[in-house]
Amino acid sequence: MFTSYEFIAFILVLFLVYYIIPKKFQWILLLAANFMFYYSAGTFYPVFILVTSFSVYITGRILGGLDKKLDVYVEDVKMGKIPKPTREEKKAYKKKINQKKKHWMLLCLFLNLGILAVLKYTNFAIDNVNVLLDAAGKNSLPYADLILPMGISFYTFQAVGYLLDVYWNKCEVQTNFFRFTLFVSFFPQLMQGPISRYGDLSKTLYSKHNFDWKQVRFGLERILWGYFKKLVIADRMSVAVVMLTEDPEYYTGAFVILEMLFYAIQLYGDFTGGIDITIGIAQVLGIHLEENFIRPFFSKNIAEYWRRWHITMGTWFRDYVFYPCSLSRPLKSITTFCKKHFGMQAARRVAVYISTILVWLATGIWHGAAWHFVVWGLANGIIILISEELAPLYQKFHERFPKLVATWGYRAFQVIRTFSLMCCIRLFDNYGSVRVTMRQYLNMVVKFDIHDITKQELLGLGLSMQDYIIVAVGVLLMFFVSLFGRQGSVREKISKKPYLIRYAIFVMLFFAVLLLGTYGVGFDAQQFIYNQF
C-alpha cells in the first residue's frame, strides 16, 4: 500500500491537516487516520485490531488495579489502619494478588495469541493432518476460509509486549482506551514494523507537536530514500528473482548463487525501504520510532547480524520469549538435573540451548505457516549455537594471529562469510520448499559452472542491461550510504553542505525514483515482502 498513489495522497493530506488543527487534537487525528488506513485495506480488519486493543487494555487496567490494591494493603499496614498481619499472612496476600495477575495475564495472552494462531496457522495444521489422512487412505479435511488481517503479527506482538510489561511492572498502565488503541494501531507500523515498546513510543506518540522544518525535511528525505530502495532497486530485482525461483529445474548450479545474491538485494531494498518510509512518516509527524536496521551486511557473525537486522523483532523474542523460558520453573528443574548428573558447564549450556531453539522455532513460525519457515528458523538457531561453542577456538586463533585479525582483509572475510551464510539460509524462504532448497544446495556444488551465466541467460531473466546497470549503481549507493552512516547520520552530514548541493542531491534522488522506479501504466508495484507476516 505504501507505493500506491492513494497512499501518497493520504499521507500528504494527513501531514497538512496534522499541523493545521489545534495540537491537542493531533493524536485524535492520528487515531482516525489509523482506522481509515486499516479499513481501506479490509472492511473487517478494524474489528480484529479493536478486539486486541480492548482485551489488552481491559486486562492492563485489571493488572494495574491489582497492583494498586497490593500497594494500598501495604500502606494500610504501615499506617495501622488494619491489624498488623504476620509474615506468613503478608506473603499469602501477596501470593493471592500475584496469582490473580497471572491468571488474567494468561487469559489475555491465550485470547490474543489464540486469534493469531487460528487465523494464521489453521490451514497449515489442516495441511499436515491431510498428509497423514492421505497416507492412511482417509478423506482429507476441507481448508478453512479465514481472513488474515494485514499486520496481525506486528500489532499482536506490540500489544502483548505492553501486556507483559504491565504484568512485570516495567511500564505504566494507559488508562485512556483511545490512546492505547492509537499505540496498537499506529498505521505506519502495521505492515512491517518496527515492533514498538509502549515505554518508547508513548514518549512522543501523544505529545503536542509544533511544526519543525528540520524534522519534517529529514522525514521527507528518509521517505524518499525508502521509495528509491523499494521502487528502483527491490521491485526491479524481483523480476529476476521470480524467474530464478519459478524454474529451479533449469536454474541450478551457478544460478543458485546468483539467486542468493539477487534475493539478498531485493529483500534488503524492500524491507529497509519500507522501514525508511515508516520511520520517515513518523518523523514528519514528530513521532520517534526505533531503528530496525543498523548496517546488517557489515556483520562479522550470525549473532551480530541478528542484532542489526529486524532489531525490534529480535529484541521482542529475546525479552518476551528467551528470558522467560530460561528463567522458567521447568527449565530450572532441567538445569538442576543436568548440574547434578553432568556438571555445571552442561547445566549452563542446556538452559541456553533449549531457550535459543525455542526462540528460533517461534521466530520461524512467526514468519509464516510453512515448514520451510520452521527449518529456516531452526537453521539460524543451530548455527548461532555452533558459533557459540566454537567461540573459544576463535579466541585462540585471534590471540595466535593478532596482526592478521586486525587487517582489513580478515574483517572483510568475516563479513563476506556471514553474508554468504545468511544467503544460504535464506534460500528456504526464497524457494518456499525444504525439498527444493536442499536439492539446490546439492546442485550448487555438483552442477556448478560459472560459464552457465552468460549475457544471454542474464537478459533472459526479464531484465535489460540497463536494468542491471541501474541495480548495480543503486547497490553501490546503498553501500556507500551505509558506510558513511557508521560515523553519524548521513542526513545530518548532507544538511551541513551548501544549500545548492544538499537540495541538488535530493532533487536527483526524487527524479531517480520518478524516472527509474518500476511503476506506471500496466505495472502493479510489488507488495512489500513482510506484508505477508
Short mmCIF file of N, CA, C and O in Angstrom, two decimals, residues 424-516:
data_model
loop_
_atom_site.label_atom_id
_atom_site.label_comp_id
_atom_site.label_asym_id
_atom_site.label_seq_id
_atom_site.Cartn_x
_atom_site.Cartn_y
_atom_site.Cartn_z
N CYS A 424 22.57 -18.38 2.14
CA CYS A 424 22.27 -19.81 2.04
C CYS A 424 21.04 -20.17 2.87
O CYS A 424 20.14 -20.88 2.39
N ILE A 425 20.97 -19.69 4.09
CA ILE A 425 19.82 -19.98 4.95
C ILE A 425 18.55 -19.40 4.36
O ILE A 425 17.48 -20.01 4.40
N ARG A 426 18.68 -18.23 3.75
CA ARG A 426 17.50 -17.53 3.23
C ARG A 426 16.90 -18.23 2.01
O ARG A 426 15.79 -17.91 1.58
N LEU A 427 17.62 -19.18 1.42
CA LEU A 427 17.06 -19.92 0.30
C LEU A 427 15.79 -20.68 0.69
O LEU A 427 14.90 -20.91 -0.14
N PHE A 428 15.67 -21.09 1.97
CA PHE A 428 14.44 -21.75 2.42
C PHE A 428 13.25 -20.82 2.24
O PHE A 428 12.17 -21.24 1.82
N ASP A 429 13.45 -19.56 2.57
CA ASP A 429 12.41 -18.55 2.41
C ASP A 429 12.14 -18.30 0.93
O ASP A 429 10.99 -18.23 0.48
N ASN A 430 13.21 -18.21 0.15
CA ASN A 430 13.09 -17.83 -1.24
C ASN A 430 12.38 -18.89 -2.09
O ASN A 430 11.45 -18.60 -2.84
N TYR A 431 12.81 -20.15 -1.96
CA TYR A 431 12.20 -21.22 -2.75
C TYR A 431 10.87 -21.68 -2.17
O TYR A 431 10.05 -22.27 -2.89
N GLY A 432 10.66 -21.43 -0.88
CA GLY A 432 9.39 -21.80 -0.27
C GLY A 432 9.18 -23.30 -0.16
O GLY A 432 8.04 -23.78 -0.06
N SER A 433 10.27 -24.06 -0.17
CA SER A 433 10.18 -25.52 -0.07
C SER A 433 11.47 -26.07 0.50
O SER A 433 12.55 -25.76 0.00
N VAL A 434 11.36 -26.90 1.52
CA VAL A 434 12.55 -27.50 2.11
C VAL A 434 13.20 -28.46 1.11
O VAL A 434 14.43 -28.48 0.95
N ARG A 435 12.38 -29.24 0.42
CA ARG A 435 12.91 -30.23 -0.53
C ARG A 435 13.66 -29.54 -1.68
O ARG A 435 14.78 -29.94 -2.02
N VAL A 436 13.05 -28.52 -2.26
CA VAL A 436 13.69 -27.82 -3.38
C VAL A 436 14.98 -27.14 -2.91
O VAL A 436 16.01 -27.19 -3.60
N THR A 437 14.94 -26.54 -1.74
CA THR A 437 16.13 -25.86 -1.22
C THR A 437 17.29 -26.83 -1.01
O THR A 437 18.43 -26.55 -1.40
N MET A 438 17.00 -27.98 -0.40
CA MET A 438 18.06 -28.96 -0.17
C MET A 438 18.63 -29.48 -1.49
O MET A 438 19.84 -29.69 -1.62
N ARG A 439 17.76 -29.66 -2.47
CA ARG A 439 18.23 -30.10 -3.78
C ARG A 439 19.11 -29.03 -4.43
O ARG A 439 20.13 -29.36 -5.05
N GLN A 440 18.74 -27.77 -4.24
CA GLN A 440 19.53 -26.69 -4.82
C GLN A 440 20.88 -26.53 -4.12
O GLN A 440 21.86 -26.13 -4.76
N TYR A 441 20.94 -26.82 -2.83
CA TYR A 441 22.24 -26.83 -2.13
C TYR A 441 23.18 -27.82 -2.82
O TYR A 441 24.35 -27.51 -3.07
N LEU A 442 22.66 -29.02 -3.11
CA LEU A 442 23.48 -30.04 -3.76
C LEU A 442 23.86 -29.62 -5.18
O LEU A 442 25.02 -29.74 -5.58
N ASN A 443 22.89 -29.09 -5.91
CA ASN A 443 23.14 -28.66 -7.29
C ASN A 443 24.16 -27.53 -7.36
O ASN A 443 24.91 -27.42 -8.34
N MET A 444 24.17 -26.71 -6.33
CA MET A 444 25.10 -25.59 -6.29
C MET A 444 26.55 -26.08 -6.31
O MET A 444 27.44 -25.38 -6.79
N VAL A 445 26.76 -27.31 -5.85
CA VAL A 445 28.11 -27.89 -5.81
C VAL A 445 28.36 -28.78 -7.02
O VAL A 445 29.33 -28.59 -7.76
N VAL A 446 27.49 -29.74 -7.24
CA VAL A 446 27.76 -30.76 -8.27
C VAL A 446 27.52 -30.24 -9.69
O VAL A 446 28.08 -30.78 -10.66
N LYS A 447 26.69 -29.22 -9.85
CA LYS A 447 26.39 -28.70 -11.18
C LYS A 447 26.97 -27.31 -11.42
O LYS A 447 26.60 -26.64 -12.38
N PHE A 448 27.86 -26.89 -10.54
CA PHE A 448 28.37 -25.52 -10.66
C PHE A 448 29.24 -25.36 -11.89
O PHE A 448 30.18 -26.12 -12.12
N ASP A 449 28.92 -24.34 -12.67
CA ASP A 449 29.73 -23.96 -13.82
C ASP A 449 29.47 -22.49 -14.09
O ASP A 449 28.40 -22.10 -14.56
N ILE A 450 30.45 -21.66 -13.77
CA ILE A 450 30.29 -20.22 -13.89
C ILE A 450 29.98 -19.79 -15.32
O ILE A 450 29.36 -18.75 -15.56
N HIS A 451 30.38 -20.62 -16.28
CA HIS A 451 30.15 -20.29 -17.69
C HIS A 451 28.68 -20.39 -18.08
O HIS A 451 28.28 -19.94 -19.16
N ASP A 452 27.86 -21.00 -17.20
CA ASP A 452 26.42 -21.07 -17.48
C ASP A 452 25.78 -19.68 -17.47
O ASP A 452 24.78 -19.45 -18.17
N ILE A 453 26.36 -18.79 -16.68
CA ILE A 453 25.77 -17.45 -16.55
C ILE A 453 26.32 -16.57 -17.66
O ILE A 453 27.31 -15.85 -17.49
N THR A 454 25.71 -16.64 -18.81
CA THR A 454 26.11 -15.84 -19.96
C THR A 454 25.26 -14.58 -20.04
O THR A 454 24.25 -14.44 -19.34
N LYS A 455 25.66 -13.69 -20.91
CA LYS A 455 24.89 -12.46 -21.12
C LYS A 455 23.48 -12.80 -21.59
O LYS A 455 22.50 -12.18 -21.15
N GLN A 456 23.38 -13.79 -22.45
CA GLN A 456 22.08 -14.18 -22.96
C GLN A 456 21.18 -14.70 -21.84
O GLN A 456 19.99 -14.39 -21.79
N GLU A 457 21.75 -15.50 -20.93
CA GLU A 457 20.97 -16.02 -19.80
C GLU A 457 20.53 -14.90 -18.87
O GLU A 457 19.40 -14.89 -18.38
N LEU A 458 21.43 -13.96 -18.60
CA LEU A 458 21.08 -12.83 -17.73
C LEU A 458 19.94 -12.01 -18.32
O LEU A 458 19.01 -11.61 -17.61
N LEU A 459 20.00 -11.76 -19.62
CA LEU A 459 18.95 -10.98 -20.27
C LEU A 459 17.65 -11.78 -20.38
O LEU A 459 16.58 -11.20 -20.57
N GLY A 460 17.76 -13.09 -20.21
CA GLY A 460 16.56 -13.92 -20.23
C GLY A 460 15.81 -13.95 -18.92
O GLY A 460 14.77 -14.62 -18.80
N LEU A 461 16.32 -13.24 -17.93
CA LEU A 461 15.67 -13.19 -16.62
C LEU A 461 14.67 -12.05 -16.49
O LEU A 461 14.19 -11.77 -15.39
N GLY A 462 14.39 -11.39 -17.60
CA GLY A 462 13.40 -10.32 -17.58
C GLY A 462 13.96 -8.94 -17.35
O GLY A 462 13.20 -7.96 -17.26
N LEU A 463 15.28 -8.82 -17.22
CA LEU A 463 15.92 -7.52 -17.02
C LEU A 463 16.81 -7.20 -18.22
O LEU A 463 17.47 -8.09 -18.76
N SER A 464 16.80 -5.94 -18.59
CA SER A 464 17.68 -5.49 -19.66
C SER A 464 19.04 -5.13 -19.08
O SER A 464 19.20 -5.04 -17.85
N MET A 465 20.01 -4.89 -19.95
CA MET A 465 21.32 -4.47 -19.46
C MET A 465 21.23 -3.14 -18.73
O MET A 465 21.94 -2.91 -17.74
N GLN A 466 20.33 -2.29 -19.17
CA GLN A 466 20.10 -1.01 -18.48
C GLN A 466 19.61 -1.25 -17.06
O GLN A 466 20.02 -0.56 -16.13
N ASP A 467 18.73 -2.25 -16.89
CA ASP A 467 18.22 -2.58 -15.55
C ASP A 467 19.35 -3.04 -14.64
O ASP A 467 19.42 -2.64 -13.46
N TYR A 468 20.24 -3.87 -15.17
CA TYR A 468 21.36 -4.35 -14.36
C TYR A 468 22.28 -3.20 -13.95
O TYR A 468 22.78 -3.17 -12.82
N ILE A 469 22.48 -2.28 -14.84
CA ILE A 469 23.33 -1.11 -14.53
C ILE A 469 22.67 -0.27 -13.44
O ILE A 469 23.33 0.18 -12.49
N ILE A 470 21.35 -0.06 -13.56
CA ILE A 470 20.63 0.72 -12.55
C ILE A 470 20.73 0.05 -11.19
O ILE A 470 20.98 0.71 -10.16
N VAL A 471 20.53 -1.28 -11.15
CA VAL A 471 20.62 -2.02 -9.88
C VAL A 471 22.03 -1.93 -9.31
O VAL A 471 22.21 -1.69 -8.11
N ALA A 472 23.04 -2.08 -10.17
CA ALA A 472 24.43 -2.03 -9.71
C ALA A 472 24.75 -0.67 -9.10
O ALA A 472 25.37 -0.58 -8.03
N VAL A 473 24.33 0.40 -9.77
CA VAL A 473 24.57 1.75 -9.25
C VAL A 473 23.80 1.94 -7.94
O VAL A 473 24.32 2.52 -6.98
N GLY A 474 22.56 1.44 -7.89
CA GLY A 474 21.76 1.56 -6.67
C GLY A 474 22.37 0.82 -5.50
O GLY A 474 22.38 1.32 -4.37
N VAL A 475 22.89 -0.38 -5.75
CA VAL A 475 23.54 -1.16 -4.69
C VAL A 475 24.79 -0.44 -4.19
O VAL A 475 25.05 -0.38 -2.98
N LEU A 476 25.58 0.11 -5.10
CA LEU A 476 26.77 0.87 -4.69
C LEU A 476 26.37 2.08 -3.86
O LEU A 476 27.03 2.41 -2.86
N LEU A 477 25.28 2.74 -4.25
CA LEU A 477 24.81 3.90 -3.49
C LEU A 477 24.39 3.48 -2.09
O LEU A 477 24.74 4.15 -1.10
N MET A 478 23.64 2.37 -1.97
CA MET A 478 23.25 1.89 -0.64
C MET A 478 24.47 1.52 0.20
O MET A 478 24.50 1.79 1.41
N PHE A 479 25.47 0.91 -0.45
CA PHE A 479 26.69 0.52 0.26
C PHE A 479 27.40 1.74 0.83
O PHE A 479 27.78 1.76 2.01
N PHE A 480 27.57 2.78 0.02
CA PHE A 480 28.31 3.96 0.49
C PHE A 480 27.52 4.76 1.52
O PHE A 480 28.10 5.32 2.45
N VAL A 481 26.19 4.78 1.37
CA VAL A 481 25.37 5.44 2.39
C VAL A 481 25.52 4.72 3.73
O VAL A 481 25.66 5.35 4.78
N SER A 482 25.50 3.38 3.70
CA SER A 482 25.71 2.59 4.93
C SER A 482 27.10 2.82 5.49
O SER A 482 27.27 2.95 6.72
N LEU A 483 28.08 2.88 4.62
CA LEU A 483 29.47 3.08 5.05
C LEU A 483 29.64 4.44 5.71
O LEU A 483 30.22 4.55 6.80
N PHE A 484 29.11 5.48 5.09
CA PHE A 484 29.21 6.83 5.66
C PHE A 484 28.38 6.96 6.93
O PHE A 484 28.70 7.76 7.80
N GLY A 485 27.32 6.14 7.03
CA GLY A 485 26.46 6.21 8.21
C GLY A 485 27.10 5.66 9.46
O GLY A 485 26.56 5.83 10.57
N ARG A 486 28.25 5.02 9.34
CA ARG A 486 28.94 4.49 10.52
C ARG A 486 29.48 5.61 11.40
O ARG A 486 29.69 5.42 12.59
N GLN A 487 29.71 6.77 10.82
CA GLN A 487 30.22 7.91 11.58
C GLN A 487 29.14 8.95 11.89
O GLN A 487 29.45 10.10 12.14
N GLY A 488 27.88 8.56 11.84
CA GLY A 488 26.81 9.50 12.17
C GLY A 488 25.79 9.59 11.05
O GLY A 488 25.94 9.02 9.97
N SER A 489 24.73 10.34 11.31
CA SER A 489 23.62 10.47 10.37
C SER A 489 24.06 11.07 9.04
O SER A 489 24.69 12.14 9.00
N VAL A 490 23.74 10.38 7.96
CA VAL A 490 24.07 10.88 6.62
C VAL A 490 23.28 12.15 6.33
O VAL A 490 23.80 13.10 5.73
N ARG A 491 22.02 12.18 6.77
CA ARG A 491 21.20 13.38 6.53
C ARG A 491 21.76 14.59 7.27
O ARG A 491 21.71 15.71 6.76
N GLU A 492 22.29 14.38 8.46
CA GLU A 492 22.91 15.47 9.20
C GLU A 492 24.14 16.00 8.44
O GLU A 492 24.36 17.21 8.36
N LYS A 493 24.91 15.08 7.89
CA LYS A 493 26.11 15.49 7.14
C LYS A 493 25.71 16.28 5.89
O LYS A 493 26.33 17.30 5.57
N ILE A 494 24.68 15.78 5.20
CA ILE A 494 24.23 16.47 3.99
C ILE A 494 23.67 17.84 4.32
O ILE A 494 23.87 18.82 3.58
N SER A 495 22.98 17.94 5.47
CA SER A 495 22.36 19.22 5.85
C SER A 495 23.38 20.32 6.12
O SER A 495 23.04 21.50 6.10
N LYS A 496 24.63 19.91 6.36
CA LYS A 496 25.69 20.89 6.61
C LYS A 496 26.38 21.36 5.34
O LYS A 496 27.23 22.25 5.37
N LYS A 497 26.01 20.75 4.22
CA LYS A 497 26.55 21.16 2.93
C LYS A 497 25.87 22.44 2.46
O LYS A 497 24.80 22.80 2.95
N PRO A 498 26.48 23.16 1.50
CA PRO A 498 25.84 24.36 0.95
C PRO A 498 24.44 24.05 0.43
O PRO A 498 24.16 22.94 -0.02
N TYR A 499 23.59 25.05 0.46
CA TYR A 499 22.18 24.92 0.10
C TYR A 499 21.99 24.23 -1.24
O TYR A 499 21.21 23.28 -1.36
N LEU A 500 22.71 24.66 -2.26
CA LEU A 500 22.53 24.12 -3.60
C LEU A 500 22.92 22.64 -3.67
O LEU A 500 22.26 21.84 -4.34
N ILE A 501 23.98 22.27 -2.96
CA ILE A 501 24.44 20.88 -3.01
C ILE A 501 23.44 19.95 -2.35
O ILE A 501 23.06 18.91 -2.91
N ARG A 502 22.99 20.31 -1.15
CA ARG A 502 22.10 19.40 -0.43
C ARG A 502 20.76 19.24 -1.12
O ARG A 502 20.20 18.15 -1.16
N TYR A 503 20.24 20.32 -1.70
CA TYR A 503 18.96 20.19 -2.38
C TYR A 503 19.12 19.51 -3.74
O TYR A 503 18.22 18.81 -4.19
N ALA A 504 20.26 19.69 -4.38
CA ALA A 504 20.52 19.01 -5.65
C ALA A 504 20.54 17.50 -5.45
O ALA A 504 20.04 16.75 -6.30
N ILE A 505 21.09 17.05 -4.31
CA ILE A 505 21.15 15.60 -4.02
C ILE A 505 19.75 15.00 -3.97
O ILE A 505 19.47 13.96 -4.59
N PHE A 506 18.84 15.66 -3.26
CA PHE A 506 17.51 15.09 -3.10
C PHE A 506 16.62 15.33 -4.31
O PHE A 506 15.69 14.54 -4.55
N VAL A 507 16.88 16.37 -5.07
CA VAL A 507 16.16 16.55 -6.33
C VAL A 507 16.54 15.43 -7.30
O VAL A 507 15.67 14.84 -7.97
N MET A 508 17.83 15.09 -7.35
CA MET A 508 18.26 13.98 -8.21
C MET A 508 17.68 12.66 -7.74
O MET A 508 17.27 11.82 -8.56
N LEU A 509 17.61 12.47 -6.41
CA LEU A 509 17.03 11.24 -5.88
C LEU A 509 15.54 11.16 -6.22
O LEU A 509 15.03 10.09 -6.59
N PHE A 510 14.86 12.30 -6.14
CA PHE A 510 13.44 12.35 -6.47
C PHE A 510 13.21 11.96 -7.93
O PHE A 510 12.33 11.14 -8.25
N PHE A 511 14.00 12.53 -8.84
CA PHE A 511 13.83 12.22 -10.25
C PHE A 511 14.28 10.79 -10.57
O PHE A 511 13.76 10.18 -11.51
N ALA A 512 15.23 10.27 -9.79
CA ALA A 512 15.61 8.87 -9.97
C ALA A 512 14.43 7.96 -9.67
O ALA A 512 14.17 6.99 -10.40
N VAL A 513 13.70 8.24 -8.58
CA VAL A 513 12.51 7.47 -8.24
C VAL A 513 11.44 7.66 -9.31
O VAL A 513 10.79 6.70 -9.76
N LEU A 514 11.26 8.90 -9.74
CA LEU A 514 10.21 9.23 -10.70
C LEU A 514 10.47 8.58 -12.06
O LEU A 514 9.56 8.03 -12.69
N LEU A 515 11.72 8.61 -12.50
CA LEU A 515 12.04 8.15 -13.86
C LEU A 515 12.46 6.68 -13.91
O LEU A 515 12.24 6.01 -14.92
N LEU A 516 13.09 6.19 -12.83
CA LEU A 516 13.62 4.84 -12.85
C LEU A 516 12.82 3.84 -12.04
O LEU A 516 13.06 2.64 -12.11
#
